Amino acid sequence: MERGVLAAMCALVIGVYAYTAHSGFLESLSQNGADAYYNLLVQGFRAGQLSLKKEPPLALAHLADPYDPAASSRSSVLDVSYYKGKLYLYFGVTPAVVLFWPYVALTGQYLFQKDATVIFCIVGFLVSAGVLCALWRRYIVEANVWAVAAGNLAIGLATFTPFLLAQSDVYETSISCGYAFMMLALAAIWKALHEPSRRGRWLAAASLAYGLAVGARPSLLFGAVILMVPVAQAWRERRKVWAPLMAATVPIVLIGLGLMLHNALRFDSPFEFGTRYQLMGDRPQEFFSLRYLWFNFRVYFLELARWNTQFPFVHDIRVPLVPVGYARIEHVFGILTNIPLVWLALAVPLVWRAQSAESRFRLRGFVTVLAALFGICALTLCLYCSASTRYEMDFLPTLVLLAVVGMLSLERALACQPVWRRAVRWGWGLLLGFSVTFNLLASIGRCGEAHYHLGFALERRGKVPEAITQYEQALRLNPDLAEAHISLGNHLLGVGKVAEAIAHYEQTVRLNPDSAEAHNNLAVALMQMGKLPEAVEHFKQALRIIPDLAEAQNRLARLRTAQ
């Protein structure tokens, strides 16, 4: 029965992953797996080169500064690195090596990045669930299977994984790959802590897995210090430390040297991953700085989401004052305020109460690993020049795992007090329900954006009816998506449904008052309805935002002439 309950919960989580997953903007533009960035990298590898199997736009070579945000934003390629006339991927190489290349070699087909992200997320979740079950059976047998199943639900659906999957592109592929290998490293460290006779083998596996995680997400590098915890344990047990020390360091050092060689061959520097040569829409003054620390801490941990009565109810935070030199912030929600389940991590010390001395020693070692990995990865991202919910996947899964350990610790501590135990269950049940619901609602809005991007791609390929269907679906999932309103309004105006087009344009102006295109198109529609004074005002609004908007100038001039 226990296995059936846990298997059913895992199946539920995996089903949500599969249902939630959508292609991101870049993959939607092509809908051809061979054109995905990671597959272009694999094609480059198979052709004997480290660059993408894609020719850069000729215009880049003639630009005085191809890395200028204004210039690169007009390029037909984005989110790649451009160096010495070639395009490179600055995202981690691990997904290409461990999944995309083997997949095309075995099947002859190209794997979509959306599907790769689902695979990595499933691996990370199942490994986390396995670690939780091992901890339960060894130390917290007082908790029943339903509490453990609830814990599996938390580590699967309260970690922003559904949000990550809602738009799966090259960014999400590297992040999910880092998550999967980070969880594999944690599982190997658990085994190293609990099987002293095979500590060296498990430490070598942990070092290999964490090295591959760094190959996917270089920002995880400093978290590699957790590999030293089993070594410290061996030292405290007065065992030889050279063997576990070598096992913990050699694999990850070899992978690190391989990454440095890879960088040197691409960018003539072992420490350059391509970030200096990115083609991107905005460029920070510094990628890492102490002046970003407080701002990032606020948005990652403290800022509340905005709620209203319109489905899907959850909306982005109100962004605080951005530090000087900061790049951008994208869909970030404070963890402590929006995923209250994580507060249960404070109950973790209860887990080693009334345990034997050896059990306390090993439990504290594993909790130290989880806490250190969470703190180091969170601090690294708090110093970075940009913030995004998908970045929180670097540290949120370990924090939620700590919180679940705290939840089961409460079950154990109150095993002999049924009344209090029942009351506490209601408490953590409410925290869990709110946290999972918040994750799912936030991902629904993100799915709406994915439908809009697919509609945009279909429109570019001339499939207008299919595009309109996607725009309508996007607005059903996310009624406040201004881009979908204006695109749908343009189509309605083109087929003569002026009144309906005006409704969408007005909604766009309400949601984004600084959209010159929305004001201009609304003015055009109002002209057709004969509402000339209102049209004049919106043309003026468009020109206040973009003074040299030629279409608005021309139409306003004609309108003045007619008057």
Coordinates of C-alpha atoms in Angstrom, one line a residue:
M1 CA 0.0 0.0 0.0
E2 CA 2.8 2.4 0.9
R3 CA 4.5 1.8 -2.4
G4 CA 1.2 2.3 -4.3
V5 CA 0.5 5.6 -2.5
L6 CA 4.0 7.0 -3.2
A7 CA 4.0 5.8 -6.8
A8 CA 0.6 7.4 -7.4
M9 CA 1.8 10.7 -6.0
C10 CA 4.9 10.5 -8.2
A11 CA 2.7 9.7 -11.2
L12 CA 0.5 12.7 -10.4
V13 CA 3.5 15.1 -10.3
I14 CA 5.0 13.7 -13.5
G15 CA 1.6 14.1 -15.2
V16 CA 1.4 17.7 -14.2
Y17 CA 4.9 18.2 -15.6
A18 CA 3.9 16.7 -19.0
Y19 CA 0.7 18.7 -19.1
T20 CA 2.3 22.0 -18.2
A21 CA 5.3 21.8 -20.5
H22 CA 5.2 24.2 -23.5
S23 CA 7.9 25.4 -25.9
G24 CA 9.4 28.8 -25.2
F25 CA 9.7 31.7 -27.6
L26 CA 12.8 30.7 -29.5
E27 CA 11.7 27.1 -30.0
S28 CA 8.2 28.2 -31.1
L29 CA 9.6 30.4 -33.8
S30 CA 10.9 27.3 -35.7
Q31 CA 8.9 24.3 -34.5
N32 CA 11.8 22.3 -35.9
G33 CA 13.9 20.4 -33.4
A34 CA 17.0 20.6 -35.5
D35 CA 17.0 24.4 -35.1
A36 CA 17.0 24.3 -31.3
Y37 CA 20.2 25.9 -29.9
Y38 CA 21.3 22.7 -28.2
N39 CA 20.8 20.7 -31.4
L40 CA 22.7 23.3 -33.4
L41 CA 25.5 22.8 -30.9
V42 CA 25.3 19.0 -31.3
Q43 CA 25.5 19.5 -35.1
G44 CA 28.6 21.6 -34.6
F45 CA 30.2 19.0 -32.5
R46 CA 29.5 16.3 -35.1
A47 CA 31.0 18.5 -37.7
G48 CA 34.2 18.9 -35.7
Q49 CA 33.6 22.5 -34.4
L50 CA 32.7 24.0 -31.0
S51 CA 30.5 26.7 -32.5
L52 CA 26.9 26.3 -33.5
K53 CA 26.1 24.9 -36.9
K54 CA 24.6 28.2 -37.9
E55 CA 26.0 31.1 -39.8
P56 CA 25.8 34.5 -38.1
P57 CA 23.9 37.3 -39.8
L58 CA 26.3 39.2 -42.2
A59 CA 25.2 42.5 -40.7
L60 CA 27.0 41.6 -37.4
A61 CA 30.4 41.7 -39.1
H62 CA 29.8 45.2 -40.3
L63 CA 28.6 46.7 -37.0
A64 CA 31.1 48.9 -35.1
D65 CA 29.9 47.2 -31.8
P66 CA 27.9 44.1 -32.4
Y67 CA 27.4 43.7 -28.6
D68 CA 25.6 47.1 -28.3
P69 CA 22.1 46.3 -27.0
A70 CA 20.5 48.5 -29.6
A71 CA 22.3 46.7 -32.4
S72 CA 22.0 43.2 -31.1
S73 CA 18.3 43.6 -30.4
R74 CA 17.8 44.1 -34.2
S75 CA 19.7 40.9 -35.0
S76 CA 17.9 37.8 -36.1
V77 CA 19.7 35.7 -33.4
L78 CA 19.6 36.4 -29.7
D79 CA 20.9 34.8 -26.6
V80 CA 24.0 33.4 -28.1
S81 CA 27.6 34.6 -28.0
Y82 CA 29.3 36.1 -31.1
Y83 CA 33.1 35.8 -31.3
K84 CA 35.5 36.0 -34.2
G85 CA 32.7 35.6 -36.7
K86 CA 31.1 32.5 -35.1
L87 CA 28.1 31.8 -32.9
Y88 CA 28.6 30.0 -29.6
L89 CA 26.3 28.8 -26.8
Y90 CA 27.0 30.4 -23.5
F91 CA 24.6 28.1 -21.7
G92 CA 26.1 25.0 -20.1
V93 CA 27.4 22.3 -22.4
T94 CA 26.3 19.3 -20.2
P95 CA 22.7 18.9 -21.7
A96 CA 24.3 18.5 -25.2
V97 CA 26.8 15.9 -24.0
V98 CA 24.5 13.8 -21.8
L99 CA 21.2 13.9 -23.6
F100 CA 20.9 15.7 -27.0
W101 CA 23.9 14.1 -28.6
P102 CA 23.2 10.6 -27.4
Y103 CA 19.5 11.0 -28.4
V104 CA 20.2 12.0 -32.0
A105 CA 23.0 9.3 -32.3
L106 CA 20.5 6.6 -31.1
T107 CA 17.3 7.7 -32.9
G108 CA 18.4 9.9 -35.8
Q109 CA 15.9 12.4 -34.6
Y110 CA 16.3 15.7 -32.8
L111 CA 15.0 16.2 -29.3
F112 CA 13.0 19.3 -28.6
Q113 CA 14.3 21.4 -25.7
K114 CA 10.8 21.3 -24.1
D115 CA 11.0 17.5 -23.9
A116 CA 14.6 17.6 -22.6
T117 CA 13.5 20.0 -19.8
V118 CA 10.7 17.6 -18.8
I119 CA 13.1 14.7 -18.7
F120 CA 15.6 16.6 -16.5
C121 CA 12.8 17.8 -14.2
I122 CA 11.5 14.3 -13.8
V123 CA 14.9 12.9 -13.0
G124 CA 15.5 15.7 -10.4
F125 CA 12.1 15.1 -8.8
L126 CA 12.4 11.3 -8.6
V127 CA 15.9 11.5 -7.1
S128 CA 14.6 14.0 -4.5
A129 CA 11.7 11.7 -3.7
G130 CA 14.1 8.8 -3.3
V131 CA 16.2 10.7 -0.9
L132 CA 13.1 11.7 1.1
C133 CA 11.9 8.1 1.3
A134 CA 15.4 6.9 2.4
L135 CA 15.4 9.6 5.2
W136 CA 11.9 8.6 6.3
R137 CA 12.6 4.9 6.5
R138 CA 15.8 5.4 8.4
Y139 CA 15.1 8.2 10.8
I140 CA 11.4 9.2 10.8
V141 CA 9.4 6.0 10.8
E142 CA 6.8 7.6 13.1
A143 CA 5.5 9.6 10.1
N144 CA 2.9 7.8 8.0
V145 CA 3.0 7.3 4.3
W146 CA 0.4 10.1 3.6
A147 CA 2.8 12.6 5.2
V148 CA 5.6 11.4 3.0
A149 CA 3.3 11.5 -0.1
A150 CA 2.5 15.1 0.9
G151 CA 6.3 15.7 1.1
N152 CA 6.7 14.3 -2.4
L153 CA 4.0 16.7 -3.7
A154 CA 5.9 19.6 -2.1
I155 CA 9.2 18.8 -3.7
G156 CA 7.5 18.2 -7.0
L157 CA 5.1 21.1 -7.3
A158 CA 6.2 23.8 -4.7
T159 CA 9.6 24.5 -6.3
F160 CA 8.5 26.6 -9.3
T161 CA 9.1 23.5 -11.6
P162 CA 5.7 23.9 -13.2
F163 CA 6.5 27.6 -13.9
L164 CA 9.8 26.6 -15.4
L165 CA 8.1 24.0 -17.7
A166 CA 5.4 26.4 -18.8
Q167 CA 7.9 27.9 -21.3
S168 CA 10.8 25.5 -21.9
D169 CA 13.6 26.9 -24.0
V170 CA 17.4 26.9 -24.0
Y171 CA 17.5 28.7 -20.6
E172 CA 15.2 26.2 -19.0
T173 CA 17.1 23.3 -20.4
S174 CA 20.3 24.2 -18.8
I175 CA 18.6 25.1 -15.5
S176 CA 16.7 21.8 -15.3
C177 CA 19.8 19.9 -16.2
G178 CA 21.7 21.6 -13.3
Y179 CA 18.8 20.7 -11.0
A180 CA 18.8 17.0 -12.0
F181 CA 22.5 16.5 -11.5
M182 CA 22.5 18.5 -8.3
M183 CA 19.9 16.2 -6.9
L184 CA 21.9 13.2 -8.1
A185 CA 24.9 14.6 -6.3
L186 CA 22.9 15.0 -3.1
A187 CA 21.7 11.4 -3.3
A188 CA 25.3 10.1 -3.7
I189 CA 26.4 12.2 -0.7
W190 CA 23.5 10.7 1.3
K191 CA 24.9 7.2 0.4
A192 CA 28.5 8.3 1.2
L193 CA 27.4 9.5 4.7
H194 CA 25.6 6.3 5.5
E195 CA 27.8 3.7 3.9
P196 CA 31.3 4.3 5.2
S197 CA 32.7 1.1 3.6
R198 CA 31.8 2.4 0.1
R199 CA 32.3 6.1 0.9
G200 CA 34.9 6.6 -1.8
R201 CA 32.7 5.2 -4.6
W202 CA 29.7 7.3 -3.6
L203 CA 31.8 10.4 -3.2
A204 CA 33.3 9.9 -6.7
A205 CA 29.8 9.6 -8.1
A206 CA 28.7 12.7 -6.2
S207 CA 31.7 14.6 -7.5
L208 CA 31.0 13.5 -11.1
A209 CA 27.3 14.5 -10.8
Y210 CA 28.1 17.9 -9.3
G211 CA 30.7 18.5 -11.9
L212 CA 28.1 17.9 -14.6
A213 CA 25.7 20.2 -12.7
V214 CA 28.4 22.9 -12.9
G215 CA 28.8 22.2 -16.6
A216 CA 25.1 22.9 -17.0
R217 CA 24.9 25.9 -14.6
P218 CA 28.3 27.5 -13.8
S219 CA 26.6 29.5 -11.1
L220 CA 26.4 26.3 -9.0
L221 CA 30.2 26.1 -8.8
F222 CA 30.7 27.4 -5.2
G223 CA 28.1 24.9 -3.9
A224 CA 30.7 22.1 -4.6
V225 CA 32.0 22.7 -1.1
I226 CA 29.3 20.2 0.0
L227 CA 31.5 17.4 -1.3
M228 CA 33.8 18.0 1.7
V229 CA 31.2 17.1 4.3
P230 CA 31.6 13.3 3.9
V231 CA 35.4 13.9 4.0
A232 CA 35.0 15.8 7.3
Q233 CA 32.9 13.0 8.6
A234 CA 35.7 10.5 7.8
W235 CA 38.2 12.7 9.6
R236 CA 35.9 12.9 12.7
E237 CA 35.6 9.1 12.6
R238 CA 39.4 8.9 12.6
R239 CA 39.4 7.1 9.3
K240 CA 41.9 7.8 6.5
V241 CA 40.8 10.9 4.6
W242 CA 43.1 10.8 1.5
A243 CA 40.9 8.3 -0.4
P244 CA 37.6 10.2 0.2
L245 CA 39.4 13.5 -0.4
M246 CA 40.6 12.3 -3.8
A247 CA 37.2 10.8 -4.7
A248 CA 35.5 14.1 -3.8
T249 CA 37.9 16.3 -5.8
V250 CA 39.3 14.4 -8.8
P251 CA 36.2 14.0 -10.9
I252 CA 35.0 17.5 -10.5
V253 CA 38.5 18.9 -11.0
L254 CA 38.8 16.9 -14.3
I255 CA 35.4 18.2 -15.4
G256 CA 36.5 21.8 -14.5
L257 CA 39.7 21.5 -16.5
G258 CA 37.6 20.2 -19.4
L259 CA 35.3 23.2 -19.2
M260 CA 38.3 25.6 -19.0
L261 CA 39.9 24.0 -22.1
H262 CA 36.5 24.3 -23.8
N263 CA 36.3 28.0 -23.0
A264 CA 39.9 28.6 -24.0
L265 CA 39.3 27.0 -27.4
R266 CA 36.2 29.1 -28.0
F267 CA 37.0 32.5 -26.4
D268 CA 40.8 32.4 -25.8
S269 CA 40.3 32.5 -22.1
P270 CA 39.7 29.5 -19.7
F271 CA 37.4 31.6 -17.5
E272 CA 35.2 33.1 -20.2
F273 CA 31.9 31.2 -20.8
G274 CA 30.8 33.7 -23.4
T275 CA 28.9 36.2 -21.3
R276 CA 31.1 39.1 -22.4
Y277 CA 30.2 38.3 -26.0
Q278 CA 26.4 37.8 -25.6
L279 CA 24.0 39.2 -28.2
M280 CA 21.3 40.4 -25.8
G281 CA 18.7 43.2 -25.5
D282 CA 20.3 44.7 -22.4
R283 CA 23.8 44.8 -20.9
P284 CA 24.6 45.4 -17.3
Q285 CA 27.6 47.4 -16.1
E286 CA 28.7 44.5 -13.9
F287 CA 27.5 40.9 -13.9
F288 CA 28.2 40.5 -10.2
S289 CA 28.1 43.2 -7.6
L290 CA 27.4 43.7 -3.9
R291 CA 25.0 46.6 -4.7
Y292 CA 22.6 44.0 -6.2
L293 CA 22.5 42.0 -3.0
W294 CA 19.7 43.7 -1.1
F295 CA 17.5 44.2 -4.1
N296 CA 17.8 40.5 -5.2
F297 CA 17.2 39.3 -1.6
R298 CA 14.0 41.4 -1.5
V299 CA 12.6 40.0 -4.8
Y300 CA 13.7 36.4 -4.3
F301 CA 12.6 36.1 -0.7
L302 CA 10.3 39.0 0.5
E303 CA 8.2 40.5 -2.2
L304 CA 4.5 39.4 -2.3
A305 CA 2.8 38.6 -5.5
R306 CA -0.1 40.8 -6.5
W307 CA -3.5 39.1 -6.2
N308 CA -6.9 40.1 -7.7
T309 CA -10.2 38.4 -8.4
Q310 CA -9.5 37.7 -12.1
F311 CA -8.3 34.3 -13.1
P312 CA -5.5 33.2 -12.7
F313 CA -5.5 35.5 -9.7
V314 CA -1.7 35.7 -9.3
H315 CA 0.3 38.5 -10.9
D316 CA 3.9 39.8 -10.8
I317 CA 5.3 41.7 -7.8
R318 CA 5.6 45.4 -7.8
V319 CA 9.3 45.8 -8.6
P320 CA 11.3 47.9 -6.1
L321 CA 13.7 50.6 -7.2
V322 CA 16.3 48.9 -9.4
P323 CA 20.0 49.3 -8.5
V324 CA 22.3 51.3 -10.8
G325 CA 23.7 49.1 -13.6
Y326 CA 21.1 46.3 -13.1
A327 CA 20.0 44.4 -16.2
R328 CA 16.4 43.2 -15.8
I329 CA 13.9 41.4 -13.6
E330 CA 11.5 38.8 -15.0
H331 CA 8.6 37.2 -13.2
V332 CA 10.1 36.9 -9.7
F333 CA 8.1 36.0 -6.6
G334 CA 9.3 36.1 -3.0
I335 CA 9.8 32.6 -1.6
L336 CA 9.2 33.4 2.1
T337 CA 5.9 35.2 1.4
N338 CA 4.5 33.2 -1.5
I339 CA 5.6 29.7 -0.6
P340 CA 5.1 29.7 3.1
L341 CA 5.8 25.9 3.3
V342 CA 9.5 26.8 3.4
W343 CA 9.2 28.2 6.9
L344 CA 8.9 24.6 8.1
A345 CA 12.7 24.3 7.5
L346 CA 13.0 25.9 10.9
A347 CA 11.7 22.7 12.5
V348 CA 14.5 20.5 11.1
P349 CA 16.5 20.4 14.4
L350 CA 13.6 18.3 15.8
V351 CA 14.6 15.4 13.5
W352 CA 17.6 14.4 15.6
R353 CA 15.9 14.6 19.0
A354 CA 16.0 11.3 20.8
Q355 CA 18.2 9.8 18.0
S356 CA 21.3 7.8 18.8
A357 CA 24.6 9.6 18.8
E358 CA 25.6 8.0 15.4
S359 CA 22.2 8.9 13.9
R360 CA 22.5 12.5 15.0
F361 CA 26.0 12.7 13.6
R362 CA 24.9 11.5 10.1
L363 CA 21.7 13.5 10.1
R364 CA 23.4 16.7 11.0
G365 CA 25.9 16.0 8.2
F366 CA 23.2 15.7 5.6
V367 CA 21.2 18.7 6.9
T368 CA 24.5 20.7 6.7
V369 CA 24.9 19.6 3.1
L370 CA 21.3 20.8 2.2
A371 CA 21.6 24.1 4.2
A372 CA 25.0 24.9 2.7
L373 CA 24.0 24.2 -0.8
F374 CA 20.9 26.3 -0.4
G375 CA 22.7 29.2 1.2
I376 CA 25.7 29.3 -1.3
C377 CA 23.5 29.1 -4.4
A378 CA 21.1 31.7 -3.1
L379 CA 23.9 34.1 -2.2
T380 CA 25.5 33.7 -5.7
L381 CA 22.3 34.6 -7.4
C382 CA 21.7 37.5 -5.0
L383 CA 24.9 39.1 -6.3
Y384 CA 23.9 38.7 -10.0
C385 CA 22.7 41.5 -12.3
S386 CA 19.4 39.9 -13.2
A387 CA 16.5 38.1 -11.4
S388 CA 14.1 35.5 -12.7
T389 CA 11.8 32.9 -11.2
R390 CA 13.6 30.2 -13.2
Y391 CA 16.9 31.1 -11.5
E392 CA 15.2 30.2 -8.2
M393 CA 15.4 26.5 -9.3
D394 CA 19.1 26.7 -8.3
F395 CA 18.3 26.9 -4.6
L396 CA 14.6 26.5 -4.0
P397 CA 14.5 22.6 -4.3
T398 CA 17.0 22.2 -1.5
L399 CA 15.1 24.6 0.7
V400 CA 11.8 22.8 0.1
L401 CA 13.5 19.5 0.8
L402 CA 14.6 21.0 4.1
A403 CA 11.1 22.2 4.8
V404 CA 9.7 18.7 4.1
V405 CA 12.2 17.2 6.5
G406 CA 11.0 19.8 9.1
M407 CA 7.4 18.8 8.4
L408 CA 8.1 15.1 9.0
S409 CA 10.1 16.0 12.1
L410 CA 7.0 17.6 13.5
E411 CA 5.1 14.4 12.8
R412 CA 7.8 12.5 14.7
A413 CA 8.0 14.9 17.7
L414 CA 4.2 14.8 18.2
A415 CA 3.8 11.0 17.7
C416 CA 2.6 10.6 21.3
Q417 CA 0.3 13.6 21.3
P418 CA -2.5 12.9 18.9
V419 CA -4.4 16.1 19.5
W420 CA -1.4 18.3 18.9
R421 CA -0.3 16.2 16.0
R422 CA -3.7 16.5 14.3
A423 CA -3.6 20.3 14.8
V424 CA -0.1 20.6 13.4
R425 CA -1.1 18.5 10.4
W426 CA -3.8 20.9 9.6
G427 CA -1.3 23.7 9.8
W428 CA 1.3 22.2 7.5
G429 CA -1.4 20.9 5.2
L430 CA -2.7 24.5 4.7
L431 CA 0.9 25.7 4.1
L432 CA 1.4 23.0 1.6
G433 CA -1.9 23.5 -0.2
F434 CA -1.3 27.3 -0.5
S435 CA 2.3 26.8 -1.8
V436 CA 1.3 24.2 -4.4
T437 CA -1.7 26.2 -5.5
F438 CA 0.4 29.4 -5.9
N439 CA 2.9 27.5 -8.0
L440 CA 0.2 26.1 -10.3
L441 CA -1.6 29.5 -10.7
A442 CA 1.6 31.2 -11.5
S443 CA 2.4 28.6 -14.1
I444 CA -1.0 29.1 -15.8
G445 CA -0.2 32.7 -16.5
R446 CA 3.1 31.6 -17.9
C447 CA 1.4 29.0 -20.1
G448 CA -0.7 31.9 -21.5
E449 CA 2.5 33.6 -22.6
A450 CA 3.6 30.3 -24.3
H451 CA 0.4 30.2 -26.3
Y452 CA 1.0 33.8 -27.4
H453 CA 4.5 33.0 -28.6
L454 CA 3.2 30.1 -30.6
G455 CA 0.5 32.3 -32.1
F456 CA 3.2 34.9 -33.0
A457 CA 5.3 32.2 -34.7
L458 CA 2.2 30.8 -36.6
E459 CA 1.4 34.3 -37.8
R460 CA 4.9 34.8 -39.1
R461 CA 4.4 31.6 -41.1
G462 CA 1.2 32.9 -42.6
K463 CA -1.1 30.6 -40.5
V464 CA -3.4 33.3 -39.4
P465 CA -6.5 31.3 -38.2
E466 CA -4.3 29.0 -36.1
A467 CA -2.5 32.1 -34.7
I468 CA -5.8 33.7 -33.7
T469 CA -6.8 30.4 -31.9
Q470 CA -3.5 30.6 -29.9
Y471 CA -4.1 34.3 -29.0
E472 CA -7.6 33.5 -27.8
Q473 CA -6.2 30.6 -25.7
A474 CA -3.5 32.9 -24.3
L475 CA -6.1 35.4 -23.1
R476 CA -8.2 32.6 -21.6
L477 CA -5.2 31.6 -19.5
N478 CA -3.9 35.1 -18.9
P479 CA -6.4 37.8 -19.5
D480 CA -3.8 40.5 -18.6
L481 CA -1.4 39.6 -21.4
A482 CA -1.1 42.9 -23.3
E483 CA 0.8 41.5 -26.2
A484 CA -2.1 39.0 -27.0
H485 CA -4.7 41.7 -26.8
I486 CA -2.9 43.9 -29.3
S487 CA -2.2 41.1 -31.7
L488 CA -5.8 39.9 -31.6
G489 CA -7.0 43.5 -31.9
N490 CA -4.9 43.9 -35.1
H491 CA -6.6 40.8 -36.7
L492 CA -10.1 42.0 -35.7
L493 CA -9.4 45.4 -37.2
G494 CA -8.2 43.8 -40.4
V495 CA -11.4 41.9 -40.8
G496 CA -13.6 44.9 -40.1
K497 CA -14.6 44.0 -36.5
V498 CA -13.7 47.5 -35.3
A499 CA -15.7 47.6 -32.1
E500 CA -14.2 44.3 -30.9
A501 CA -10.7 45.5 -31.9
I502 CA -11.2 48.8 -29.9
A503 CA -12.1 46.7 -26.8
H504 CA -8.8 44.8 -27.1
Y505 CA -6.8 48.0 -27.8
E506 CA -8.3 49.7 -24.7
Q507 CA -7.4 46.7 -22.6
T508 CA -3.8 46.9 -23.9
V509 CA -3.6 50.6 -23.0
R510 CA -4.9 49.9 -19.6
L511 CA -2.4 47.1 -19.0
N512 CA 0.5 48.9 -20.7
P513 CA 0.0 52.7 -20.9
D514 CA 3.5 53.2 -22.4
S515 CA 2.7 51.1 -25.5
A516 CA 2.9 53.6 -28.5
E517 CA 1.7 50.8 -30.8
A518 CA -1.4 50.3 -28.7
H519 CA -2.3 54.0 -28.6
N520 CA -1.7 54.4 -32.4
N521 CA -3.8 51.3 -33.3
L522 CA -6.6 52.4 -31.0
A523 CA -6.5 55.8 -32.6
V524 CA -6.8 54.2 -36.1
A525 CA -9.8 52.1 -34.9
L526 CA -11.5 55.2 -33.4
M527 CA -11.1 57.1 -36.6
Q528 CA -12.9 54.3 -38.4
M529 CA -15.7 54.6 -35.9
G530 CA -15.9 58.4 -36.5
K531 CA -14.7 59.2 -32.9
L532 CA -12.1 61.8 -34.1
P533 CA -11.4 63.8 -30.9
E534 CA -10.6 60.5 -29.1
A535 CA -8.4 59.4 -32.0
V536 CA -6.5 62.7 -31.9
E537 CA -5.8 62.2 -28.2
H538 CA -4.4 58.7 -28.7
F539 CA -2.3 59.7 -31.6
K540 CA -0.8 62.4 -29.3
Q541 CA -0.2 59.8 -26.6
A542 CA 1.6 57.6 -29.1
L543 CA 3.8 60.5 -30.1
R544 CA 4.6 61.5 -26.5
I545 CA 6.0 58.0 -26.1
I546 CA 7.8 57.8 -29.4
P547 CA 8.1 61.3 -30.9
D548 CA 9.3 60.0 -34.3
L549 CA 6.6 57.4 -34.8
A550 CA 6.1 58.0 -38.5
E551 CA 2.7 56.3 -38.8
A552 CA 1.2 58.3 -36.0
Q553 CA 2.6 61.5 -37.4
N554 CA 1.2 60.8 -40.8
R555 CA -2.3 59.8 -39.7
L556 CA -2.5 62.7 -37.2
A557 CA -1.5 65.1 -40.0
R558 CA -4.2 63.7 -42.3
L559 CA -6.7 63.9 -39.6
R560 CA -5.9 67.5 -38.9
T561 CA -6.1 68.3 -42.6
A562 CA -9.5 66.6 -42.9
Q563 CA -10.7 68.6 -39.9

